[in-house]
XYZ file of C-alpha atoms in Angstrom:
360
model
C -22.448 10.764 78.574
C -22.997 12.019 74.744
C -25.931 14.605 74.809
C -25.385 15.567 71.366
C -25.185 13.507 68.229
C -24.448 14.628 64.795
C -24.709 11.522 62.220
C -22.601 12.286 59.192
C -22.618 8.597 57.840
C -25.043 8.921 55.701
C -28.059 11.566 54.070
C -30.000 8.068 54.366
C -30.199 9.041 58.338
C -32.257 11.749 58.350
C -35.372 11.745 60.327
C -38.798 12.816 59.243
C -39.761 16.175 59.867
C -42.777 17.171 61.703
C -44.778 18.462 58.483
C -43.620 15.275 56.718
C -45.099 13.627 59.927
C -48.312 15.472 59.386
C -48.643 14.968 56.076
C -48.301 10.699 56.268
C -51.076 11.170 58.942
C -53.239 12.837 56.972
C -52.515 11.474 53.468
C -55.773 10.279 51.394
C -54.721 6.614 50.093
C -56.000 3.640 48.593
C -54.662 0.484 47.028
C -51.839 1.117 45.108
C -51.007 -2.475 43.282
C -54.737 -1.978 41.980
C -53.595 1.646 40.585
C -55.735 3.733 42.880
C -53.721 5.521 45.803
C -54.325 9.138 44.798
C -51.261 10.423 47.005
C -49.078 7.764 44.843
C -50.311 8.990 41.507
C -49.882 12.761 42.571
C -46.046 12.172 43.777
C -45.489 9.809 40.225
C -47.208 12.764 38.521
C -44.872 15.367 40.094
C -41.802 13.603 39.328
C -42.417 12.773 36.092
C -43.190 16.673 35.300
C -40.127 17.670 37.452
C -37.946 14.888 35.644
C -39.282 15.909 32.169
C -40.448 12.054 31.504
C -44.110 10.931 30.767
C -44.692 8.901 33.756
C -42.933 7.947 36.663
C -43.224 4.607 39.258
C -43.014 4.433 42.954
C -40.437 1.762 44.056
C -39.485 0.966 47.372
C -35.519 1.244 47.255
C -33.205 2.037 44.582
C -31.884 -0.955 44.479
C -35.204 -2.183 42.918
C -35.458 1.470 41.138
C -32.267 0.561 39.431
C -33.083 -3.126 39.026
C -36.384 -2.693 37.514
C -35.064 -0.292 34.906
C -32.051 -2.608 33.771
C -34.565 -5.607 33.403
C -36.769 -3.706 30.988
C -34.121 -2.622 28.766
C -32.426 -5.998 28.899
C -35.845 -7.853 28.833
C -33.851 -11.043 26.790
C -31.215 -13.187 29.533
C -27.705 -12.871 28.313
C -27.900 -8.610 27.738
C -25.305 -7.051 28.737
C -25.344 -3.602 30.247
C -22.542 -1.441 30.112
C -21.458 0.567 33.410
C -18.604 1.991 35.710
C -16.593 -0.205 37.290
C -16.635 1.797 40.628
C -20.489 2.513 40.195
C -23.020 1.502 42.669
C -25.601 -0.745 40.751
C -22.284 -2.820 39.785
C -20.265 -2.886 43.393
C -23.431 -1.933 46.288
C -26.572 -3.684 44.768
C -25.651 -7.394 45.204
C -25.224 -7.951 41.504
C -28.954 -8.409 41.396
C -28.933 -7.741 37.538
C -26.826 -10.538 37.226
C -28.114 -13.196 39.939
C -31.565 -11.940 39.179
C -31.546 -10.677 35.758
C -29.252 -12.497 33.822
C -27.702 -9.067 32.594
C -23.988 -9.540 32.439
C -22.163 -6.096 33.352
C -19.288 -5.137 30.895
C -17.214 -3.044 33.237
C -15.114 -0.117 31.959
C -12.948 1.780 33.838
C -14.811 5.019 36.105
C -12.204 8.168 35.896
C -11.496 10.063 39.352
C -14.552 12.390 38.522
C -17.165 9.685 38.041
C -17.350 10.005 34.066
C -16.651 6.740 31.889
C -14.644 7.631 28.868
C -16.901 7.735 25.841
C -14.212 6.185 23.410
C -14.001 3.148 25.728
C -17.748 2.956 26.259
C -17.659 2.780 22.395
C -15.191 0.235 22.401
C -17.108 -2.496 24.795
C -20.066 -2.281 22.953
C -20.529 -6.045 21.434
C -19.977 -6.488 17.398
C -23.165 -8.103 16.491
C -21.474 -10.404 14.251
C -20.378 -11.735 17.759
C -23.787 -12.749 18.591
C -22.998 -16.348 18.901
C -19.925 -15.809 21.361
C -20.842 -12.853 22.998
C -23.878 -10.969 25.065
C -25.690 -8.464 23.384
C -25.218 -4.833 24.431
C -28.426 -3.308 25.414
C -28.097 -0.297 27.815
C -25.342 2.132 29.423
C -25.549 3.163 32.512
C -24.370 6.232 34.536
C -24.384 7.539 38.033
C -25.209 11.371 38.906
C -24.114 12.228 41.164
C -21.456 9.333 41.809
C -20.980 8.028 45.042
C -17.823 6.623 45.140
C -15.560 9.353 43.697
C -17.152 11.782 46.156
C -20.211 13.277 44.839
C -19.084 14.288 41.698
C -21.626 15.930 39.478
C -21.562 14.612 35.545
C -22.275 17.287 33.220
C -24.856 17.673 30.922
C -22.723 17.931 28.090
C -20.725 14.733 28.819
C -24.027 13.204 29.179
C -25.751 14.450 26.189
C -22.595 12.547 24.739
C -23.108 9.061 25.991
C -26.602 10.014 24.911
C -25.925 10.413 21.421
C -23.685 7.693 21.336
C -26.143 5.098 22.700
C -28.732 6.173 19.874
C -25.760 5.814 17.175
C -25.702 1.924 18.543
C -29.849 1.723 19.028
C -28.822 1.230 22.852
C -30.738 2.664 25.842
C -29.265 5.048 28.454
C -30.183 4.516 32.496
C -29.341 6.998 34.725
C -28.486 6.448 38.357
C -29.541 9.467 39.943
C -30.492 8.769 43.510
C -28.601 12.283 44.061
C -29.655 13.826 40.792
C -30.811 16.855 42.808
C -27.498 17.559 44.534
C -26.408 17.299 40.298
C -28.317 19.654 39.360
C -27.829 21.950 41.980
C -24.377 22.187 41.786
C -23.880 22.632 38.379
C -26.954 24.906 38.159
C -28.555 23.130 35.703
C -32.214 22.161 35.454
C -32.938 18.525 36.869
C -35.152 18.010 33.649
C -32.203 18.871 31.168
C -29.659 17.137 33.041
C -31.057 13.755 32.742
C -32.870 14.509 28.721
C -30.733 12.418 26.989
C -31.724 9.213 29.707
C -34.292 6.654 28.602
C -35.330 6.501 32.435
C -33.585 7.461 35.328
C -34.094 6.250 39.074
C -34.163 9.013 41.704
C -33.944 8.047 45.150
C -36.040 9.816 47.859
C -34.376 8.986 51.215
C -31.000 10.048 50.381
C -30.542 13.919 49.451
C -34.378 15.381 50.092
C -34.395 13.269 53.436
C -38.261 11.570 52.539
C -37.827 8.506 55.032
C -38.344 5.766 52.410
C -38.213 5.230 48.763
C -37.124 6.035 45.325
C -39.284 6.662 42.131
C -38.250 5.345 38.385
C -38.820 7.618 35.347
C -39.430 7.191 31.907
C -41.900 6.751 28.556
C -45.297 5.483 29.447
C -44.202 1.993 28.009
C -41.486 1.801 30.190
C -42.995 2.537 33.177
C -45.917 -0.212 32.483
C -43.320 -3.169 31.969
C -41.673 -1.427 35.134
C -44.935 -1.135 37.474
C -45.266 -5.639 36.217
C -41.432 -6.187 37.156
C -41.746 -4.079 40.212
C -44.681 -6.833 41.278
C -42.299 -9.704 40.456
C -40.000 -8.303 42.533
C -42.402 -8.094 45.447
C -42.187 -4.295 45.507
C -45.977 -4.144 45.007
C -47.365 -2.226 47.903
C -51.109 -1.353 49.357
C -51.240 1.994 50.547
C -47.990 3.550 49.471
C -49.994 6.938 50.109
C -48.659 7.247 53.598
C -45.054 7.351 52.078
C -45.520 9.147 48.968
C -46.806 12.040 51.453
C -43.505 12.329 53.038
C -41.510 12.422 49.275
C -43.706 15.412 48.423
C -43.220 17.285 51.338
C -39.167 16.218 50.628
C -39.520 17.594 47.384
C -41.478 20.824 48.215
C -39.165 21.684 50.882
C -35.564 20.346 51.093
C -33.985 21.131 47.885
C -33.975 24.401 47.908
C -31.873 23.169 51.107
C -29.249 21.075 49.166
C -27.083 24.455 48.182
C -26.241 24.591 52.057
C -25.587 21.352 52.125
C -22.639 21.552 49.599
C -21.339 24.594 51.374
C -21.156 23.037 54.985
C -19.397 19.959 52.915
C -17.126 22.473 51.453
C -16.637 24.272 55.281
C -15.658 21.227 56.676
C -13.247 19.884 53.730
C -11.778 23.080 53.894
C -11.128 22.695 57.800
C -10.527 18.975 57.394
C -7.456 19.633 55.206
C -5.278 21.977 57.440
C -5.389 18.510 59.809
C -2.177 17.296 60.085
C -2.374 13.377 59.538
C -5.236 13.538 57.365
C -5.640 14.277 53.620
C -9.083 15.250 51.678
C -9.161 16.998 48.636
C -11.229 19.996 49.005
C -11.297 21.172 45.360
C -13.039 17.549 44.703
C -15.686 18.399 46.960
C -18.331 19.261 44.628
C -21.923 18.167 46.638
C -22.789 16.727 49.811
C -20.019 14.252 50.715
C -16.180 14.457 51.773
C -13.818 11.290 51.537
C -10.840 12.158 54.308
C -7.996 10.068 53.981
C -5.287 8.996 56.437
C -1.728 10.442 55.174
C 0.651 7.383 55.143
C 3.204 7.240 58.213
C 0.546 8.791 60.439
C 0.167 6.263 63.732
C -3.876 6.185 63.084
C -6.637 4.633 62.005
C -10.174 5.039 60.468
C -11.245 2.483 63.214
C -10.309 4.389 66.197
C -10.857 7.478 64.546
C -14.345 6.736 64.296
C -14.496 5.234 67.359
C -13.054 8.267 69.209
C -15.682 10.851 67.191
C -18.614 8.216 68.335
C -17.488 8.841 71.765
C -17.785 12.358 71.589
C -21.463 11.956 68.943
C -20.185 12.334 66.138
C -21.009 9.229 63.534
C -18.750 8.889 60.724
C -18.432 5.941 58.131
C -15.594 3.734 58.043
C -14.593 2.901 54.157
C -11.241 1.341 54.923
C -8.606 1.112 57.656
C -7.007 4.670 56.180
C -10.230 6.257 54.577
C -13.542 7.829 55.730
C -16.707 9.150 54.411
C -19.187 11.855 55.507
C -21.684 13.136 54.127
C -23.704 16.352 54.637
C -27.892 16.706 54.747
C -30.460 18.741 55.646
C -30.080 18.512 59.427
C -26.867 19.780 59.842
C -26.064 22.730 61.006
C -23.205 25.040 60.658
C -22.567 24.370 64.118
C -23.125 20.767 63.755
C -19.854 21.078 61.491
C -17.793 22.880 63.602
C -17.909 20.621 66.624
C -17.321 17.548 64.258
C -14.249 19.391 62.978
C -12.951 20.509 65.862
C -13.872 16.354 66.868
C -11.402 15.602 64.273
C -8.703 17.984 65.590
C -8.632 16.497 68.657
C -8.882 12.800 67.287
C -5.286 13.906 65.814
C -3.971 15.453 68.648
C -4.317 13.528 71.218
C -1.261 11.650 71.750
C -2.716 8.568 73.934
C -4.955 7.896 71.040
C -2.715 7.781 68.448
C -0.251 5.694 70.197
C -3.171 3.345 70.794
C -3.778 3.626 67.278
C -0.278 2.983 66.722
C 0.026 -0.306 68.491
């Protein structure tokens, strides 16, 4: 019988803790489609300050965050929007700027470390002497941190560049930052001045400051009003949002000053994770919260029964692929929490029943 679970799939699993508890119980509210949920406007008041923006927009996913902004910057059908190829508005978000938007995404190539190389970003924006063949470039976007290489961090200086360059071409910039915190954390650089150069910027609340629900949108006060009208189209218009808005600010006021930890127990356990024989993560990669471990080729494994030998024992891990896992670090982790998950691991490799069941 498991009577201890550690849940490493995702910082999306975190529970709410007991002051965040107290805090949606007690949380003044009112009707937020008609503007006038006081807990709302204090949260969308406190991230625009933090995010150095004039106003700010609570959404609930960011999915919709990231939707909403795309649709305002590419408010004509046929835009195009320029973004990673491995990014998560273009693989995770069900091409809703596309089936929704009528935003085509011009796909350039992501490089190991997240980053988009500015000469090719140059290179797919549209001639507009093409306007009668082609879309019309209206935005670039960029994830911080990004997901799918790891949890790498983008610096500010790389971004100040695809800033720049999107003013040179009267184009908007959208950042992705639903771990902008873990960002700016790790490089030590302030959240505000990390994301200056961005003409909004989502931030999602239920990933690395573990609020239960939500993400909040950033930018100009004109943006956010054709946001708060798209966010109602969308059906992400909600009544008393107060209760939820509570939680974020608790989030905010409390967990990241937690998210240095959180990088260092992903850093403990990539550094344990790579003296595993049969498995393969690259520890100098690890750079935030999250560690992608790899099954060396010619080992008799896989991620399936990998995963479902660390379930057996509590530990929740997420499959990517038949040879590659993800986990990712949060606030309620402990150092311990990593140890037995490592030593989990150790034993997942060792034992020789398993792997020949693995094998076959």
């Amino acid at each position: 019988m498991v009577t201890r679970i550690v849940d490493l799939r995702s910082d999306t699993v975190t529970k709410p803790t007991e002051a965040m508890r107290a805090a949606m119980a007690s949380a003044e509210v009112d009707d937020d489609v008609l503007g006038y949920d006081p807990t709302a406007f204090r949260l969308e008041t406190e991230m625009a300050k933090t995010m150095g923006k004039e106003a700010a927009l609570f959404v609930p996913s960011g999915t919709m965050g990231n939707l909403v902004s795309v649709l305002v910057h590419c408010d004509v059908r046929g835009s195009e929007v320029i973004l990673g190829d491995n990014c998560h508005i273009n693989i995770f978000e069900n091409g809703g700027i596309a089936t929704i938007g009528g935003v085509h995404p011009r796909q350039v190539k992501n490089n190991d470390d997240g980053t988009i190389d500015i000469d090719l970003i140059e290179a797919a924006i549209r001639d507009p002497m093409g306007e009668l063949f082609y879309p019309t470039t209206k935005l670039i976007c960029l994830e911080n941190t990004h997901a799918d290489s790891g949890g790498r961090c983008l610096s500010v200086e790389y971004t100040d560049r695809v800033g720049e360059l999107a003013k040179k071409h009267g184009l908007k910039l959208h950042i992705d930052g639903a771990r902008i915190f873990n960002a700016s954390v790790a490089l030590g650089v302030p959240v505000d001045r990390l994301v200056q150069a961005a003409d909004s910027v989502s931030v999602c609340l239920s990933k690395s400051i573990g609020a239960p629900v939500g993400s909040v949108i950033v930018g100009s006060k004109n943006f956010i009003a054709k946001a708060r009208r798209l966010r109602k189209t969308l059906g992400g218009g909600m009544r008393q949002i107060g209760l939820l808005c509570a939680a974020a600010l608790v989030a905010l006021q409390e967990n990241v000053g937690k998210l240095e930890s959180d990088h260092k127990k992903a850093r403990l356990l990539a550094d344990g994770l790579k003296e595993v024989k049969g498995l393969r993560v690259d520890a100098g990669s690890v750079e935030t919260n999250m560690v992608f471990i790899d099954i060396e080729e010619g080992t008799k494994t896989r991620a399936e029964k990998i995963c479902k030998y660390m379930e057996e024992r509590g530990i929740l891990v997420m499959q990517e692929s038949s040879s590659r896992m993800r986990v990712v670090l949060h606030h309620q982790i402990s150092a311990s929490d990593v140890q037995y998950a490592l030593s989990c691991f150790q034993q997942a490799l060792a034992v020789k029943g398993v792997q020949n069941e693995m094998g076959n």
